[in-house]
PDB file of C-alpha atoms in Angstrom:
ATOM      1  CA  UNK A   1       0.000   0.000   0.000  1.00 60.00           C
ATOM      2  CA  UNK A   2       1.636   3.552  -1.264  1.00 62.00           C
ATOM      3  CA  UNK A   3       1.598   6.273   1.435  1.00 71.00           C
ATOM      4  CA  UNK A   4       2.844   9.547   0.494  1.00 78.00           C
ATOM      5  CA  UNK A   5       4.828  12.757   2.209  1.00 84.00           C
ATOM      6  CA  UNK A   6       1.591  14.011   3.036  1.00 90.00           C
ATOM      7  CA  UNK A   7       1.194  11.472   6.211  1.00 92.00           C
ATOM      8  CA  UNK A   8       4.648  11.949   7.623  1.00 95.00           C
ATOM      9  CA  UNK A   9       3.704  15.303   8.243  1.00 95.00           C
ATOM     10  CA  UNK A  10       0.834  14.528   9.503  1.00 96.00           C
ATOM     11  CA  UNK A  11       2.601  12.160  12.256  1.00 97.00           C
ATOM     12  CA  UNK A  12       5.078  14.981  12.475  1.00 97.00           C
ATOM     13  CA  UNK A  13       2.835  16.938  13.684  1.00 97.00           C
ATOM     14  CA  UNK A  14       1.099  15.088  15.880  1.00 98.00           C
ATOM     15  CA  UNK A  15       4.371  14.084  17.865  1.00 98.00           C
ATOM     16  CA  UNK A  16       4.743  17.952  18.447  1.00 98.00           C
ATOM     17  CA  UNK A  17       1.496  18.756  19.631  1.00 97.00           C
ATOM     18  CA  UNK A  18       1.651  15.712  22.058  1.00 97.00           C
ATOM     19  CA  UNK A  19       5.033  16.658  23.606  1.00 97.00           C
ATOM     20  CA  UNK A  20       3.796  20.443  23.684  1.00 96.00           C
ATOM     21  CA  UNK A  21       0.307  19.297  25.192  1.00 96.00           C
ATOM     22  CA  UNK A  22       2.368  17.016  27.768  1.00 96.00           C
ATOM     23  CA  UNK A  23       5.236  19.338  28.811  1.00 95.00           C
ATOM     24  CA  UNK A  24       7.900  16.539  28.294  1.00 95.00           C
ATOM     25  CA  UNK A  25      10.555  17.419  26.302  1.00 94.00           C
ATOM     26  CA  UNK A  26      12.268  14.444  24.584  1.00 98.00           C
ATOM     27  CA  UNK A  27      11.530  11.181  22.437  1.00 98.00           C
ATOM     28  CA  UNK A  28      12.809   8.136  23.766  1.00 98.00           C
ATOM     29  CA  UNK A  29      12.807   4.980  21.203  1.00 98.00           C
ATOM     30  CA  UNK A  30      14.763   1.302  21.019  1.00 98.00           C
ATOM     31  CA  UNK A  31      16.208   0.850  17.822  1.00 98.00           C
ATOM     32  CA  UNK A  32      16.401  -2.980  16.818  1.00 95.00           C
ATOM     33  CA  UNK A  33      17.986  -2.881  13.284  1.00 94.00           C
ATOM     34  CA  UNK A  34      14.003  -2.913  11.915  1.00 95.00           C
ATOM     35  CA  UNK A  35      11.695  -0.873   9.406  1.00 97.00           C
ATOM     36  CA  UNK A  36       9.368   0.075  12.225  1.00 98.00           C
ATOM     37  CA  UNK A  37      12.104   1.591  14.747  1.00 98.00           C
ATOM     38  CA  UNK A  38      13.752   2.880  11.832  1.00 98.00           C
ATOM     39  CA  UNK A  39      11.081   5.072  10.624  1.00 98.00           C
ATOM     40  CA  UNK A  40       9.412   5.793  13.903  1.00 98.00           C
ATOM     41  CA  UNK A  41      13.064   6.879  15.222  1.00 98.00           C
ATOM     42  CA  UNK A  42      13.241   8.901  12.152  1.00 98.00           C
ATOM     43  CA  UNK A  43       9.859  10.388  12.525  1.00 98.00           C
ATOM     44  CA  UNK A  44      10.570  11.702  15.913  1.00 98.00           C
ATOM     45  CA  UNK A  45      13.860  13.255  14.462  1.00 98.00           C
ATOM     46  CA  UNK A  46      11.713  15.232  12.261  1.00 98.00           C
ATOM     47  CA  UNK A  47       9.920  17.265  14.916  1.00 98.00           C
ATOM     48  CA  UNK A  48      13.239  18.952  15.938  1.00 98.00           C
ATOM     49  CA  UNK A  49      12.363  18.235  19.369  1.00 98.00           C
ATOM     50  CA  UNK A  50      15.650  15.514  21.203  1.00 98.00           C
ATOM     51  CA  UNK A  51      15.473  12.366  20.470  1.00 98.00           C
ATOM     52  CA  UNK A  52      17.102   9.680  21.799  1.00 98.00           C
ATOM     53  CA  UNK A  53      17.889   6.592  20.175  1.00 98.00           C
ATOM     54  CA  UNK A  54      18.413   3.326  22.316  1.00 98.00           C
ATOM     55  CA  UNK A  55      20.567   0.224  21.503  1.00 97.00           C
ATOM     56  CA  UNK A  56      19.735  -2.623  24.000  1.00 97.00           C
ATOM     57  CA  UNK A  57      21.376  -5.833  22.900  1.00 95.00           C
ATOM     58  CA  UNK A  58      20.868  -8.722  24.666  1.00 95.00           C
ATOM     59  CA  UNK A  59      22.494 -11.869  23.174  1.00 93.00           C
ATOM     60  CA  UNK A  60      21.433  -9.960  19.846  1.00 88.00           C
ATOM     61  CA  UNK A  61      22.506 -11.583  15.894  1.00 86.00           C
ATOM     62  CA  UNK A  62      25.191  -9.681  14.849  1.00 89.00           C
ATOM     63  CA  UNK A  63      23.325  -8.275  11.907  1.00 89.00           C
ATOM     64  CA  UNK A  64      20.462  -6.928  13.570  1.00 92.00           C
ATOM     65  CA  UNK A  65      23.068  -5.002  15.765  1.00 93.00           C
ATOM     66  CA  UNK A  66      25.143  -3.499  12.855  1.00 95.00           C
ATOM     67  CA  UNK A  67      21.770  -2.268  11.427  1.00 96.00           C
ATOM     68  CA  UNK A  68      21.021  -0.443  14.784  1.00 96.00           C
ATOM     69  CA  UNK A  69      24.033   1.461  14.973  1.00 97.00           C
ATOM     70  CA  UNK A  70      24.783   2.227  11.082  1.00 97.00           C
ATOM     71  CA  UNK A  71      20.638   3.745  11.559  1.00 98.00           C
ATOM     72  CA  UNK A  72      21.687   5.727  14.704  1.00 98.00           C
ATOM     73  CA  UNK A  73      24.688   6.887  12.914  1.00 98.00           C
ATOM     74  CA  UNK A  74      22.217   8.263   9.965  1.00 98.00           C
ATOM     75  CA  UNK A  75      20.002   9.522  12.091  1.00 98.00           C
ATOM     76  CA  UNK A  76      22.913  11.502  13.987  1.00 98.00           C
ATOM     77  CA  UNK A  77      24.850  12.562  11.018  1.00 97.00           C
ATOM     78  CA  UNK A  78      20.992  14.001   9.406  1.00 97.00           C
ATOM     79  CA  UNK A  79      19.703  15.565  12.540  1.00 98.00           C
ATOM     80  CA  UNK A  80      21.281  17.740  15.187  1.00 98.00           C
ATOM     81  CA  UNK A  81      18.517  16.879  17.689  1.00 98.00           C
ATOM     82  CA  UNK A  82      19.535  13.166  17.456  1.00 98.00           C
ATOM     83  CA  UNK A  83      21.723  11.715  20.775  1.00 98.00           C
ATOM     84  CA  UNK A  84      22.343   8.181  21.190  1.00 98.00           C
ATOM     85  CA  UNK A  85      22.805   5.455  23.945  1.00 98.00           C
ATOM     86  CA  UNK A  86      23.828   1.940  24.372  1.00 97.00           C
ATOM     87  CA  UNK A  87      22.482   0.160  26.507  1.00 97.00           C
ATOM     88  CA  UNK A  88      24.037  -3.666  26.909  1.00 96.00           C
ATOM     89  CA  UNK A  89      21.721  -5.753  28.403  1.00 97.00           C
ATOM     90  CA  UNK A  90      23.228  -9.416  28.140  1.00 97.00           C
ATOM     91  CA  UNK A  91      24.772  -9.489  32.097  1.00 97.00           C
ATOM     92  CA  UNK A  92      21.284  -8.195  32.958  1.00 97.00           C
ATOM     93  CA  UNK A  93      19.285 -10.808  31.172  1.00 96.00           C
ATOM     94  CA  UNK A  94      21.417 -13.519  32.061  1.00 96.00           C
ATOM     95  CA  UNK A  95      21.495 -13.040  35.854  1.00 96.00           C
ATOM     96  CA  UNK A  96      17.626 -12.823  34.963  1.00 95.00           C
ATOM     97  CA  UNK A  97      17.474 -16.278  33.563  1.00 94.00           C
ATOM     98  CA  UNK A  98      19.639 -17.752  36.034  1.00 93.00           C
ATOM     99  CA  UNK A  99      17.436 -17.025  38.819  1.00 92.00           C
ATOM    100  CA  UNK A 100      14.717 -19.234  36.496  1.00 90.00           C
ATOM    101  CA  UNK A 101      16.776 -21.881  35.700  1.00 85.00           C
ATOM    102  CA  UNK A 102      14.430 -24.422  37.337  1.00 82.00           C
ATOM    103  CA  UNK A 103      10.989 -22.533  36.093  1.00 75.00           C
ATOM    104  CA  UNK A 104      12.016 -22.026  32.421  1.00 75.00           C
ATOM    105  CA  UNK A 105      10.031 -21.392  29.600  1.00 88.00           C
ATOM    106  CA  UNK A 106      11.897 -20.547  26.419  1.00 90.00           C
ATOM    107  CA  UNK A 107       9.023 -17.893  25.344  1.00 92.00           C
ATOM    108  CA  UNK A 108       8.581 -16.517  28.890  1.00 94.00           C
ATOM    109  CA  UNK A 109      12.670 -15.530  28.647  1.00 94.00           C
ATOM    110  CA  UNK A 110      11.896 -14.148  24.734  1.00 94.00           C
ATOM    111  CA  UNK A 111       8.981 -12.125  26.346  1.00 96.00           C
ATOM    112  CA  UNK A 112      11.593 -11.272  29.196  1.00 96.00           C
ATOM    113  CA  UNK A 113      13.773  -9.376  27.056  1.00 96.00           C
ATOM    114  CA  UNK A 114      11.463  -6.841  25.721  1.00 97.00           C
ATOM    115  CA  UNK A 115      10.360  -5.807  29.246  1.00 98.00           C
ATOM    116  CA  UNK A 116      14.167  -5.878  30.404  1.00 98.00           C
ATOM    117  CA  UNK A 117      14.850  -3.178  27.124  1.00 98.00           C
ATOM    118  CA  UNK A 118      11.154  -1.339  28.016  1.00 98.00           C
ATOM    119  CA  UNK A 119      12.353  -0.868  31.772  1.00 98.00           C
ATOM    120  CA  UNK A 120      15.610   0.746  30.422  1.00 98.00           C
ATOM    121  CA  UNK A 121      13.755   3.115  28.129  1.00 98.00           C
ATOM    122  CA  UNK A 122      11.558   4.324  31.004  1.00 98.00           C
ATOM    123  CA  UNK A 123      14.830   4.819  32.841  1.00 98.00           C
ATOM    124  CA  UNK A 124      16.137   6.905  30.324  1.00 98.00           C
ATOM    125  CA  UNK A 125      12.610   9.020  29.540  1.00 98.00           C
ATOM    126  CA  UNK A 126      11.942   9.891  33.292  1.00 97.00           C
ATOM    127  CA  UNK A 127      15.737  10.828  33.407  1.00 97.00           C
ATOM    128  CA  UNK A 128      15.444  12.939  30.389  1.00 97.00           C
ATOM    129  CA  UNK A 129      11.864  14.421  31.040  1.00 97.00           C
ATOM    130  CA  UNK A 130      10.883  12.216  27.997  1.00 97.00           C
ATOM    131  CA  UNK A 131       8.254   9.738  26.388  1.00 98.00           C
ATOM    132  CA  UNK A 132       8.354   6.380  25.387  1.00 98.00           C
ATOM    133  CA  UNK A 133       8.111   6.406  21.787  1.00 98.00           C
ATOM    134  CA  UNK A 134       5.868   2.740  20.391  1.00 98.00           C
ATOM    135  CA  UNK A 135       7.251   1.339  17.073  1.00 98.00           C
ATOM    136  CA  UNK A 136       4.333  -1.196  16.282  1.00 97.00           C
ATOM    137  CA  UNK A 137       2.414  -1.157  13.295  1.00 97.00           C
ATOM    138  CA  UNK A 138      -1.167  -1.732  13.205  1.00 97.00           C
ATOM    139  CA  UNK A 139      -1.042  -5.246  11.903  1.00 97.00           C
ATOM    140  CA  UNK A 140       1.061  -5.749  14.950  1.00 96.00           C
ATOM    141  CA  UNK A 141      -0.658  -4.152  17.455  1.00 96.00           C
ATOM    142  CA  UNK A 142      -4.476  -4.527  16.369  1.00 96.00           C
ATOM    143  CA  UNK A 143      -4.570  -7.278  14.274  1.00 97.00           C
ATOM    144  CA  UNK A 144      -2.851 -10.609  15.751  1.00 97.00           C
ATOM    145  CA  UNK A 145      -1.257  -8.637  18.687  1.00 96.00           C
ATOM    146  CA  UNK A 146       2.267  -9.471  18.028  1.00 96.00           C
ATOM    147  CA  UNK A 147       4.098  -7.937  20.247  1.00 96.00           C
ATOM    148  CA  UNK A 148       5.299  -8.204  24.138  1.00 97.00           C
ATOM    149  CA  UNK A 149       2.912  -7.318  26.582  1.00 96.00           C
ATOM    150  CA  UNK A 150       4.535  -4.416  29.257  1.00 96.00           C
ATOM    151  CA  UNK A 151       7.488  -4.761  27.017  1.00 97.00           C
ATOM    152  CA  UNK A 152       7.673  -3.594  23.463  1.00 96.00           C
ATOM    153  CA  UNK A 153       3.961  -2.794  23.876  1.00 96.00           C
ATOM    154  CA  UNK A 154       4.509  -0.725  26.903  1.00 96.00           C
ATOM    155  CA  UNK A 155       4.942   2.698  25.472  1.00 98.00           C
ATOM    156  CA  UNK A 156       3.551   5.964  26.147  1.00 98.00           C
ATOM    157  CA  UNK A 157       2.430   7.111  22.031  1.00 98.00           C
ATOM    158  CA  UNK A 158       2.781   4.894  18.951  1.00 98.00           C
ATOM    159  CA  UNK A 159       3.023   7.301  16.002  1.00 98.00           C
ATOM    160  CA  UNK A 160       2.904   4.178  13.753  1.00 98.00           C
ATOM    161  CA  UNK A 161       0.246   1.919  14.890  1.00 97.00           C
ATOM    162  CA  UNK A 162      -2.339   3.144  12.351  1.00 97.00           C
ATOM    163  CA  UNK A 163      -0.292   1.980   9.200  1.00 97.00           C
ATOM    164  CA  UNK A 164      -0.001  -1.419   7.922  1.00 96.00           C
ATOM    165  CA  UNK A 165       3.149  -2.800   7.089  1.00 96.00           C
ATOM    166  CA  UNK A 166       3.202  -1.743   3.727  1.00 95.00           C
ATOM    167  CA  UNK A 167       2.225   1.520   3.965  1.00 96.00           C
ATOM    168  CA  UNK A 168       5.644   1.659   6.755  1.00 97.00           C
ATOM    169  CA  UNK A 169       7.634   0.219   4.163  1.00 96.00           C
ATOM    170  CA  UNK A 170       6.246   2.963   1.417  1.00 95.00           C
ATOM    171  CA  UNK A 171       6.883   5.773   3.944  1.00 96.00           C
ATOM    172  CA  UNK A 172      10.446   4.017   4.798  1.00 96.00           C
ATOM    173  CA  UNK A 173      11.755   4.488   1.274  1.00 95.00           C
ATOM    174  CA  UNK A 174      10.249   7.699   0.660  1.00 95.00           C
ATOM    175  CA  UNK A 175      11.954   8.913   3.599  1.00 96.00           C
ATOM    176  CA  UNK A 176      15.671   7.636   2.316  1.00 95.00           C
ATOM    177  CA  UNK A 177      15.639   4.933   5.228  1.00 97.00           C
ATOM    178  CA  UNK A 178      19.274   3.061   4.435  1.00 97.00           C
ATOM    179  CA  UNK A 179      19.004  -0.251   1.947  1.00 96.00           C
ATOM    180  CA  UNK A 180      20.256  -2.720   4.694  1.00 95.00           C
ATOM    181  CA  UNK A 181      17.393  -1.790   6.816  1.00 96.00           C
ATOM    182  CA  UNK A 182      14.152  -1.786   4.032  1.00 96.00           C
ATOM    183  CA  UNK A 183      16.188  -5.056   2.458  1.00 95.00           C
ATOM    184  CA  UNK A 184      15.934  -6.707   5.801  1.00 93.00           C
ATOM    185  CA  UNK A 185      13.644  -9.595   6.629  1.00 92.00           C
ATOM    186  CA  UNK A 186      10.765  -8.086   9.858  1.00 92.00           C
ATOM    187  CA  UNK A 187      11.875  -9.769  13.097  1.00 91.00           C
ATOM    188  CA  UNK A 188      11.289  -9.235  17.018  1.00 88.00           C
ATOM    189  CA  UNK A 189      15.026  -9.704  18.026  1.00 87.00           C
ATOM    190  CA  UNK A 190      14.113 -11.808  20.897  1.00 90.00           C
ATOM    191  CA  UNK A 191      15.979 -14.941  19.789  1.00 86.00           C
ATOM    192  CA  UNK A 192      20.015 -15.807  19.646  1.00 81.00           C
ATOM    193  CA  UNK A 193      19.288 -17.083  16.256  1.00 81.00           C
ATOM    194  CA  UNK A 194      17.998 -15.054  12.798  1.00 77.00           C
ATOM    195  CA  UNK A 195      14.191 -16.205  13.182  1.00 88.00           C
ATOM    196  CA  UNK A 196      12.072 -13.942  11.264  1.00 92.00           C
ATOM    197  CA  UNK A 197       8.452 -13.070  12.130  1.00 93.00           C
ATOM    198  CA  UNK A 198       6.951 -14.846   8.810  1.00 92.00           C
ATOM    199  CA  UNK A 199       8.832 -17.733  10.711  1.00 92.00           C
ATOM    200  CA  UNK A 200       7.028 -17.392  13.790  1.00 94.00           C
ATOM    201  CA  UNK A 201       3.572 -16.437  12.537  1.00 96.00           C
ATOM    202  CA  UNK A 202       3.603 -18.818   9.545  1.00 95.00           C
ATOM    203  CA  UNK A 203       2.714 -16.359   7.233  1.00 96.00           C
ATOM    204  CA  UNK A 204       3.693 -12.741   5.539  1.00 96.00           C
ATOM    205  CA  UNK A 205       2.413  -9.051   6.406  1.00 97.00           C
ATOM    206  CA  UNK A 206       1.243  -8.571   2.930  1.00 96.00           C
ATOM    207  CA  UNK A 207      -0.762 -12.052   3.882  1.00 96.00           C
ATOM    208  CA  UNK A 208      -1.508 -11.017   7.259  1.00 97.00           C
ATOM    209  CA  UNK A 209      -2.604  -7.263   5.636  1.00 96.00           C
ATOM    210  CA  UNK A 210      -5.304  -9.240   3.433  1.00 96.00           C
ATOM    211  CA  UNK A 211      -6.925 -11.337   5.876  1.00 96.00           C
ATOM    212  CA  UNK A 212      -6.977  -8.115   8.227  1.00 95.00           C
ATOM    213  CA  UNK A 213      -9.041  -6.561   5.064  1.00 94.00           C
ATOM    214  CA  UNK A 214     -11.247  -9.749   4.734  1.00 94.00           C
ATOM    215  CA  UNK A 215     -14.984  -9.030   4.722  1.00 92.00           C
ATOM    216  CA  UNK A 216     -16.158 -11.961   2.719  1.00 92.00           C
ATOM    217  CA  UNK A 217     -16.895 -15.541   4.755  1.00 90.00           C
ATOM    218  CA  UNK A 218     -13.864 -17.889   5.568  1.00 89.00           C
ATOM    219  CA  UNK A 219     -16.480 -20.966   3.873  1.00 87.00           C
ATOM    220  CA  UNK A 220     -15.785 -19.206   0.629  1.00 90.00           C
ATOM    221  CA  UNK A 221     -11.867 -19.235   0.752  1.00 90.00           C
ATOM    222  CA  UNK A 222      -9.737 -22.150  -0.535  1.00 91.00           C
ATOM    223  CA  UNK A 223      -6.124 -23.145  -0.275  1.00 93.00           C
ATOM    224  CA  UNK A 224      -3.362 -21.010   0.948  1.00 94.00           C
ATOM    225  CA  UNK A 225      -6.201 -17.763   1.651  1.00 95.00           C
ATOM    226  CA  UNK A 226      -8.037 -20.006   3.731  1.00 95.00           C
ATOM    227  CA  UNK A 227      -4.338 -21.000   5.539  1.00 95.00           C
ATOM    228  CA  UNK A 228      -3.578 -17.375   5.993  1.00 95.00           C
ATOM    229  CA  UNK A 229      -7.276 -16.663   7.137  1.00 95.00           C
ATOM    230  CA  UNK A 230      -7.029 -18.884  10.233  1.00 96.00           C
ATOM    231  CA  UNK A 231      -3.604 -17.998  11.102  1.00 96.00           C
ATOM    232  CA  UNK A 232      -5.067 -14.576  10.911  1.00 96.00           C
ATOM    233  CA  UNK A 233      -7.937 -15.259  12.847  1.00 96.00           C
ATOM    234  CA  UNK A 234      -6.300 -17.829  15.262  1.00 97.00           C
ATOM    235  CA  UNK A 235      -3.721 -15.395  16.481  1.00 97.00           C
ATOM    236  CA  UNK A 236      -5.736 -12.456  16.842  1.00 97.00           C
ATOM    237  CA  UNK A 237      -8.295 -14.497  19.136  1.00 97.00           C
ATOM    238  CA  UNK A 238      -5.501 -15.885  21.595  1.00 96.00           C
ATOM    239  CA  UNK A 239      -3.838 -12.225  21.676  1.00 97.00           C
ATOM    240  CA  UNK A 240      -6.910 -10.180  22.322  1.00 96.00           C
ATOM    241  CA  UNK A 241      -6.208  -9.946  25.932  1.00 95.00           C
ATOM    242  CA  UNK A 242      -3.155  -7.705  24.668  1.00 95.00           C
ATOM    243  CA  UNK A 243      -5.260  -5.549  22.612  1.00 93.00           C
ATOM    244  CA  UNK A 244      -7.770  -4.664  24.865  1.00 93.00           C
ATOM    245  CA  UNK A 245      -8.251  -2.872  28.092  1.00 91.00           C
ATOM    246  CA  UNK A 246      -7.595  -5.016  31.629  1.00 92.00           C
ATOM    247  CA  UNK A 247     -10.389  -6.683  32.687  1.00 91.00           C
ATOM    248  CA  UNK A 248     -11.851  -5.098  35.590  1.00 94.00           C
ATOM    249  CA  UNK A 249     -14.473  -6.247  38.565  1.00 95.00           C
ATOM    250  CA  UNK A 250     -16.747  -3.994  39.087  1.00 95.00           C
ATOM    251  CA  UNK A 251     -18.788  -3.884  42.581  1.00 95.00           C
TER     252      UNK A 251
END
């Protein structure tokens, strides 16, 4: 899906009025070596306003790191406003994991590293009079909720969460966002090995973008649309609870 100039001033806009309307002062976002941090990062660079940009490794591929810190570099060498931090999280994570080593559940420790990296961010944006900047698009975050709950999804604004995948990719390019990073396969960077996210959802975000679209009946799909359909489906049912306010009791 094309998305044009028009929109990233749009978002650029909105950023400002928020940080004007909430009297903090800086943009705080995790940079993982991905389209979404990328151009959220970049976004946020565009107000003028400081931004910080946040390495967290923990255990991280090698590639995904180099892509972090050649898109801080651009985003420093483009924009005055732009400071940087790394923040190595390995020591942190492991002393984490070693306190579990008799309760361990390989997707509880994934899940554990994007709240370790959210806690640091909210270190850095109460230190800095900042906010939490989201980088989750809306196929992500309101179709089959695929994202950390109180970690990557614990943010404060999420300039990015109305535009599908594509339409982040469109914006991406337009924007000059380097080739390594809009070449490079989506991923969550909570695994020691190169997983991708098609890997772990079974499907694509152009697929996933369709069956988000879908108004026909799933009785009238056949083969591989049907496949993508209740992957679709199946995922956002089990991550609804991520999606939607906490269930309260009332009295």
């Amino acid at each position: 899906m094309e998305i044009n100039l028009v929109m990233k001033q749009k978002i650029v806009n909105w950023l400002k009025q928020y940080s004007k309307s909430s009297n903090l002062k800086t943009f705080v976002i995790g940079i993982s070596g991905g389209i979404d941090s990328a151009l959220t990062s970049t976004l946020c660079a565009e107000t003028g306003i400081s931004t910080i940009a946040v390495s967290m490794p923990i255990h991280q591929h090698l590639s995904e790191v180099e892509r972090a810190d050649k898109h801080i570099d651009w985003l420093k060498n483009k924009y005055d406003n732009v400071s940087s931090m790394i923040v190595p999280l390995t020591h942190v994570y492991d002393t984490f994991e070693m306190l579990f080593a008799d309760n361990e559940s390989k997707l509880a420790l994934a899940n554990s590293r994007a709240r370790l990296r959210m806690t640091a961010l909210y270190q850095i944006a109460q230190t800095n009079n900042g906010l939490v900047v989201g980088t989750g698009n809306k196929v992500e975050d309101f179709g089959i909720g695929f994202f950390t709950k109180y970690g990557d999804g614990g943010v404060d604004i999420s300039p990015i969460a109305d535009l599908m995948k594509s339409e982040v990719r469109s914006l991406s390019k337009q924007m000059n966002i380097i080739d390594e990073i809009l070449k490079a396969k989506p991923t969550d960077g909570l695994w020691e090995d190169d997983r991708t996210d098609e890997d772990q959802i079974g499907a694509t975000y152009d697929e996933l973008e369709w069956a988000m679209s879908y108004k026909g009946k799933a009785e009238d799909l056949l083969g591989k649309q049907k496949e993508i359909y209740y992957i679709y489906n199946k995922l956002h049912k089990e991550n609804k609870h991520k999606m939607e306010p906490i269930p309260i009791f009332k009295k």
